CSV table of C-alpha atoms in Angstrom, one decimal:
chain,number,residue,atom,x,y,z
F,1,ASP,CA,7.6,16.8,8.0
F,2,THR,CA,9.5,13.3,8.2
F,3,GLY,CA,6.7,11.2,7.8
F,4,VAL,CA,5.2,8.6,4.9
F,5,SER,CA,5.1,10.4,1.5
F,6,GLN,CA,3.5,9.0,-1.5
F,7,ASN,CA,3.3,10.2,-4.8
F,8,PRO,CA,1.3,11.0,-6.9
F,9,ARG,CA,-1.3,11.9,-4.8
F,10,HIS,CA,-3.7,11.2,-7.5
F,11,LYS,CA,-3.7,9.9,-11.0
F,12,ILE,CA,-6.1,9.5,-13.5
F,13,THR,CA,-5.4,6.9,-16.2
F,14,LYS,CA,-6.9,5.1,-19.2
F,15,ARG,CA,-8.1,1.5,-19.1
F,16,GLY,CA,-5.2,-0.4,-20.3
F,17,GLN,CA,-2.3,2.1,-19.4
F,18,ASN,CA,0.4,1.7,-16.7
F,19,VAL,CA,0.9,3.2,-13.7
F,20,THR,CA,3.6,3.7,-11.2
F,21,PHE,CA,3.4,4.9,-7.7
F,22,ARG,CA,6.3,5.9,-5.5
F,23,CYS,CA,6.3,5.6,-1.4
F,24,ASP,CA,9.0,6.9,0.7
F,25,PRO,CA,9.3,5.6,4.3
F,26,ILE,CA,10.1,7.3,7.4
F,27,SER,CA,13.9,7.4,7.4
F,28,GLU,CA,15.5,4.0,8.6
F,29,HIS,CA,12.3,2.2,9.1
F,30,ASN,CA,13.4,-1.4,7.8
F,31,ARG,CA,9.7,-2.7,7.1
F,32,LEU,CA,7.5,-0.9,4.2
F,33,TYR,CA,4.1,-2.2,3.4
F,34,TRP,CA,1.6,-1.5,0.5
F,35,TYR,CA,-2.1,-1.7,1.0
F,36,ARG,CA,-5.1,-0.8,-1.1
F,37,GLN,CA,-8.6,1.0,0.4
F,38,THR,CA,-11.8,0.9,-2.1
F,39,LEU,CA,-14.2,3.2,-0.9
F,40,GLY,CA,-16.4,1.7,2.5
F,41,GLN,CA,-13.8,-1.0,3.2
F,42,GLY,CA,-10.5,-1.0,5.3
F,43,PRO,CA,-7.4,-1.4,3.8
F,44,GLU,CA,-6.4,-4.9,2.6
F,45,PHE,CA,-2.9,-5.7,2.8
F,46,LEU,CA,-0.8,-6.2,-0.6
F,47,THR,CA,2.6,-7.1,-0.2
F,48,TYR,CA,5.7,-6.1,2.4
F,49,PHE,CA,9.4,-5.7,2.4
F,50,GLN,CA,12.0,-5.9,4.8
F,51,ASN,CA,14.6,-3.8,3.5
F,52,GLU,CA,15.1,-4.8,0.0
F,53,ALA,CA,13.7,-8.0,0.2
F,54,GLN,CA,9.7,-8.4,-0.6
F,55,LEU,CA,8.8,-11.4,1.8
F,56,GLU,CA,5.1,-11.8,1.4
F,57,LYS,CA,2.4,-10.9,-1.2
F,58,SER,CA,-1.3,-10.8,-1.0
F,59,ARG,CA,-3.3,-13.1,-3.2
F,60,LEU,CA,-4.7,-9.7,-4.3
F,61,LEU,CA,-1.5,-9.0,-6.3
F,62,SER,CA,-1.9,-10.5,-9.5
F,63,ASP,CA,0.4,-10.9,-12.3
F,64,ARG,CA,-0.2,-7.2,-13.1
F,65,PHE,CA,1.2,-5.7,-10.1
F,66,SER,CA,4.8,-5.4,-9.2
F,67,ALA,CA,6.4,-3.6,-6.3
F,68,GLU,CA,10.1,-3.2,-6.1
F,69,ARG,CA,12.5,-1.6,-3.0
F,70,PRO,CA,15.8,-1.1,-4.6
F,71,LYS,CA,18.3,-0.8,-2.0
F,72,GLY,CA,15.8,-0.8,1.1
F,73,SER,CA,14.8,2.8,0.7
F,74,PHE,CA,12.0,3.8,-1.5
F,75,SER,CA,9.6,1.4,-3.2
F,76,THR,CA,7.7,1.8,-6.2
F,77,LEU,CA,4.2,-0.3,-7.2
F,78,GLU,CA,3.7,-0.5,-10.6
F,79,ILE,CA,0.4,-1.6,-12.5
F,80,GLN,CA,0.0,-2.8,-15.7
F,81,ARG,CA,-2.6,-2.9,-18.3
F,82,THR,CA,-4.9,-1.1,-15.6
F,83,GLU,CA,-8.5,-2.2,-15.2
F,84,GLN,CA,-11.6,-0.2,-13.9
F,85,GLY,CA,-11.3,-2.7,-10.9
F,86,ASP,CA,-7.9,-1.1,-10.1
F,87,SER,CA,-9.1,2.3,-8.8
F,88,ALA,CA,-8.8,2.4,-5.4
F,89,MET,CA,-6.7,4.3,-2.6
F,90,TYR,CA,-3.1,2.9,-2.3
F,91,LEU,CA,-1.8,3.2,0.5
F,92,CYS,CA,2.0,2.9,2.0
F,93,ALA,CA,2.7,2.2,5.2
F,94,SER,CA,6.3,1.5,6.9
F,95,SER,CA,7.7,0.5,10.5
F,96,PRO,CA,11.0,0.1,12.6
F,97,GLY,CA,10.8,-3.7,11.8
F,98,LEU,CA,12.5,-4.2,15.1
F,99,ALA,CA,9.1,-6.0,17.0
F,100,ILE,CA,6.2,-7.8,16.2
F,101,SER,CA,4.3,-5.1,17.7
F,102,ASP,CA,5.7,-2.3,16.0
F,103,THR,CA,3.4,0.8,14.8
F,104,GLN,CA,3.0,1.0,11.1
F,105,TYR,CA,3.1,4.6,10.0
F,106,PHE,CA,0.4,5.3,7.1
F,107,GLY,CA,1.2,7.8,4.5
F,108,PRO,CA,-1.6,9.9,2.5
F,109,GLY,CA,-1.9,7.3,-0.3
F,110,THR,CA,-2.3,7.7,-4.1
F,111,ARG,CA,-6.1,7.6,-5.5
F,112,LEU,CA,-6.4,5.7,-8.6
F,113,THR,CA,-8.8,6.2,-10.9
F,114,VAL,CA,-9.2,4.0,-13.9
F,115,LEU,CA,-11.6,5.4,-16.8
P,1,ALA,CA,-6.9,-16.5,8.2
P,2,GLN,CA,-7.8,-13.8,10.5
P,3,SER,CA,-10.9,-11.5,9.9
P,4,VAL,CA,-11.7,-8.4,11.7
P,5,SER,CA,-15.5,-7.1,12.1
P,6,GLN,CA,-16.6,-4.0,13.1
P,7,HIS,CA,-20.1,-3.5,14.1
P,8,ASN,CA,-21.5,-0.7,13.1
P,9,HIS,CA,-20.7,1.3,9.5
P,10,HIS,CA,-22.1,4.9,10.8
P,11,VAL,CA,-22.6,6.3,14.1
P,12,ILE,CA,-23.8,10.0,14.6
P,13,LEU,CA,-24.1,11.1,18.1
P,14,SER,CA,-23.9,14.6,19.7
P,15,GLU,CA,-21.0,16.3,21.6
P,16,ALA,CA,-20.4,15.5,25.1
P,17,ALA,CA,-22.1,11.8,24.5
P,18,SER,CA,-19.9,8.6,24.9
P,19,LEU,CA,-19.1,6.6,22.5
P,20,GLU,CA,-18.5,2.6,22.1
P,21,LEU,CA,-17.4,1.2,18.7
P,22,GLY,CA,-17.3,-2.3,18.7
P,23,CYS,CA,-14.6,-4.9,17.1
P,24,ASN,CA,-14.2,-8.7,16.9
P,25,TYR,CA,-11.6,-10.5,15.7
P,26,SER,CA,-11.4,-14.1,14.9
P,27,TYR,CA,-8.0,-15.6,15.3
P,28,GLY,CA,-7.5,-18.4,17.8
P,29,GLY,CA,-3.5,-17.7,18.7
P,30,THR,CA,-1.8,-14.2,20.1
P,31,VAL,CA,-2.7,-11.3,18.7
P,32,ASN,CA,-1.5,-7.4,18.8
P,33,LEU,CA,-4.9,-5.1,18.0
P,34,PHE,CA,-4.8,-1.6,16.8
P,35,TRP,CA,-7.4,1.3,16.6
P,36,TYR,CA,-6.6,3.3,13.7
P,37,VAL,CA,-8.2,7.0,13.0
P,38,GLN,CA,-8.6,9.1,10.0
P,39,TYR,CA,-9.7,12.3,10.1
P,40,PRO,CA,-11.1,14.3,6.9
P,41,GLY,CA,-8.6,14.6,4.3
P,42,GLN,CA,-5.8,13.3,6.3
P,43,HIS,CA,-3.9,10.0,6.5
P,44,LEU,CA,-4.4,6.8,9.0
P,45,GLN,CA,-3.2,7.6,12.6
P,46,LEU,CA,-3.0,5.2,15.5
P,47,LEU,CA,-5.2,5.9,18.5
P,48,LEU,CA,-3.7,3.3,20.3
P,49,LYS,CA,-2.5,-0.3,20.5
P,50,TYR,CA,-2.3,-3.4,22.6
P,51,PHE,CA,0.2,-6.3,22.4
P,52,SER,CA,0.4,-7.7,26.4
P,53,GLY,CA,-0.2,-6.7,29.5
P,54,ASP,CA,-3.2,-4.6,31.0
P,55,PRO,CA,-6.3,-5.4,28.9
P,56,LEU,CA,-7.5,-1.8,29.0
P,57,VAL,CA,-5.1,0.2,26.8
P,58,LYS,CA,-5.5,4.0,27.0
P,59,GLY,CA,-4.4,5.8,23.6
P,60,ILE,CA,-4.3,9.6,22.5
P,61,LYS,CA,-7.2,12.1,22.8
P,62,GLY,CA,-9.2,10.5,25.7
P,63,PHE,CA,-9.8,7.5,24.1
P,64,GLU,CA,-9.1,3.8,25.7
P,65,ALA,CA,-9.9,0.5,24.5
P,66,GLU,CA,-10.4,-3.0,26.4
P,67,PHE,CA,-9.0,-6.4,25.2
P,68,ILE,CA,-11.6,-9.3,25.9
P,69,LYS,CA,-9.8,-12.2,25.0
P,70,SER,CA,-12.7,-14.6,25.7
P,71,LYS,CA,-15.0,-12.6,23.5
P,72,PHE,CA,-12.1,-12.0,20.9
P,73,SER,CA,-12.7,-8.1,21.1
P,74,PHE,CA,-11.3,-4.9,21.2
P,75,ASN,CA,-13.9,-2.3,22.1
P,76,LEU,CA,-12.8,1.5,21.3
P,77,ARG,CA,-14.6,4.1,24.0
P,78,LYS,CA,-14.7,7.6,24.8
P,79,PRO,CA,-16.3,9.2,27.6
P,80,SER,CA,-17.7,12.5,26.0
P,81,VAL,CA,-16.8,13.1,22.1
P,82,GLN,CA,-16.3,16.5,20.9
P,83,TRP,CA,-16.9,17.6,17.3
P,84,SER,CA,-13.5,17.0,16.1
P,85,ASP,CA,-13.7,13.6,16.8
P,86,THR,CA,-15.8,13.3,13.5
P,87,ALA,CA,-13.4,10.8,11.6
P,88,GLU,CA,-13.6,7.1,10.3
P,89,TYR,CA,-12.0,4.4,12.9
P,90,PHE,CA,-10.8,1.2,11.7
P,91,CYS,CA,-10.0,-1.4,13.9
P,92,ALA,CA,-6.9,-3.9,13.1
P,93,VAL,CA,-5.0,-7.2,14.0
P,94,ASN,CA,-1.6,-8.7,13.3
P,95,VAL,CA,-0.9,-12.3,14.3
P,96,ASN,CA,1.8,-12.6,16.8
P,97,LYS,CA,4.4,-14.2,14.8
P,98,ALA,CA,7.7,-14.0,13.6
P,99,ALA,CA,7.6,-13.5,10.2
P,100,GLY,CA,5.6,-10.5,9.0
P,101,ASN,CA,3.2,-8.6,10.8
P,102,LYS,CA,0.6,-7.2,8.4
P,103,LEU,CA,-2.4,-5.8,9.7
P,104,THR,CA,-5.9,-7.1,8.7
P,105,PHE,CA,-8.4,-4.3,8.8
P,106,GLY,CA,-12.1,-4.1,9.8
P,107,GLY,CA,-14.3,-2.4,7.4
P,108,GLY,CA,-14.3,0.8,9.5
P,109,THR,CA,-17.0,2.9,11.3
P,110,ARG,CA,-17.7,6.8,10.2
P,111,VAL,CA,-18.5,8.3,13.5
P,112,LEU,CA,-20.3,11.8,12.6
P,113,VAL,CA,-20.6,14.4,16.1
P,114,LYS,CA,-22.6,17.3,15.9
P,115,PRO,CA,-21.6,20.5,17.5
């Protein structure tokens, strides 16, 4: 399977702990996106990368959140000092980045539960 | 900022019935429009997209959608549903501009097809 992969698929943590998620995009896709989805809602944009450059961040991305994409391949999303409100599904998507009408291909997501 | 609204949160229908899911967006400029589907236990998949040309777009699995610019709508239709169409459907839009093409999603519509 050469789709977008995310690890771990599930993460349970205690409030105040740090967590890190990984996303591996489709090979040679230049753009990588992070979204967050809470129960009963559609995904909400968090941030995106064009190769290794982080070009846009949502106001949803507080100072406790940081994302990286070293070398323009995989990406990590870290949440520091987790809060119960951070419980959500974190989705990663990638696209070729060649055209505005590009399709974004989504991974299976990482479900975070903060106790 | 753009927003997307999906009128129905839940739809229940029988096999062979026709399906129409409403989607309206708010943005005055040029947009690209998408319908994604999430089958139980699976990740988001693209059903169809519109970016230019014929406003009637055909997608996978017999789905189609019509872009009506004057109504800011992009409704999804299927003439005859099957039990396997049970899923959650998300409408999404991105703004046609050079810098970034993040998706803004609606809240989703859960469709249950009774056999």
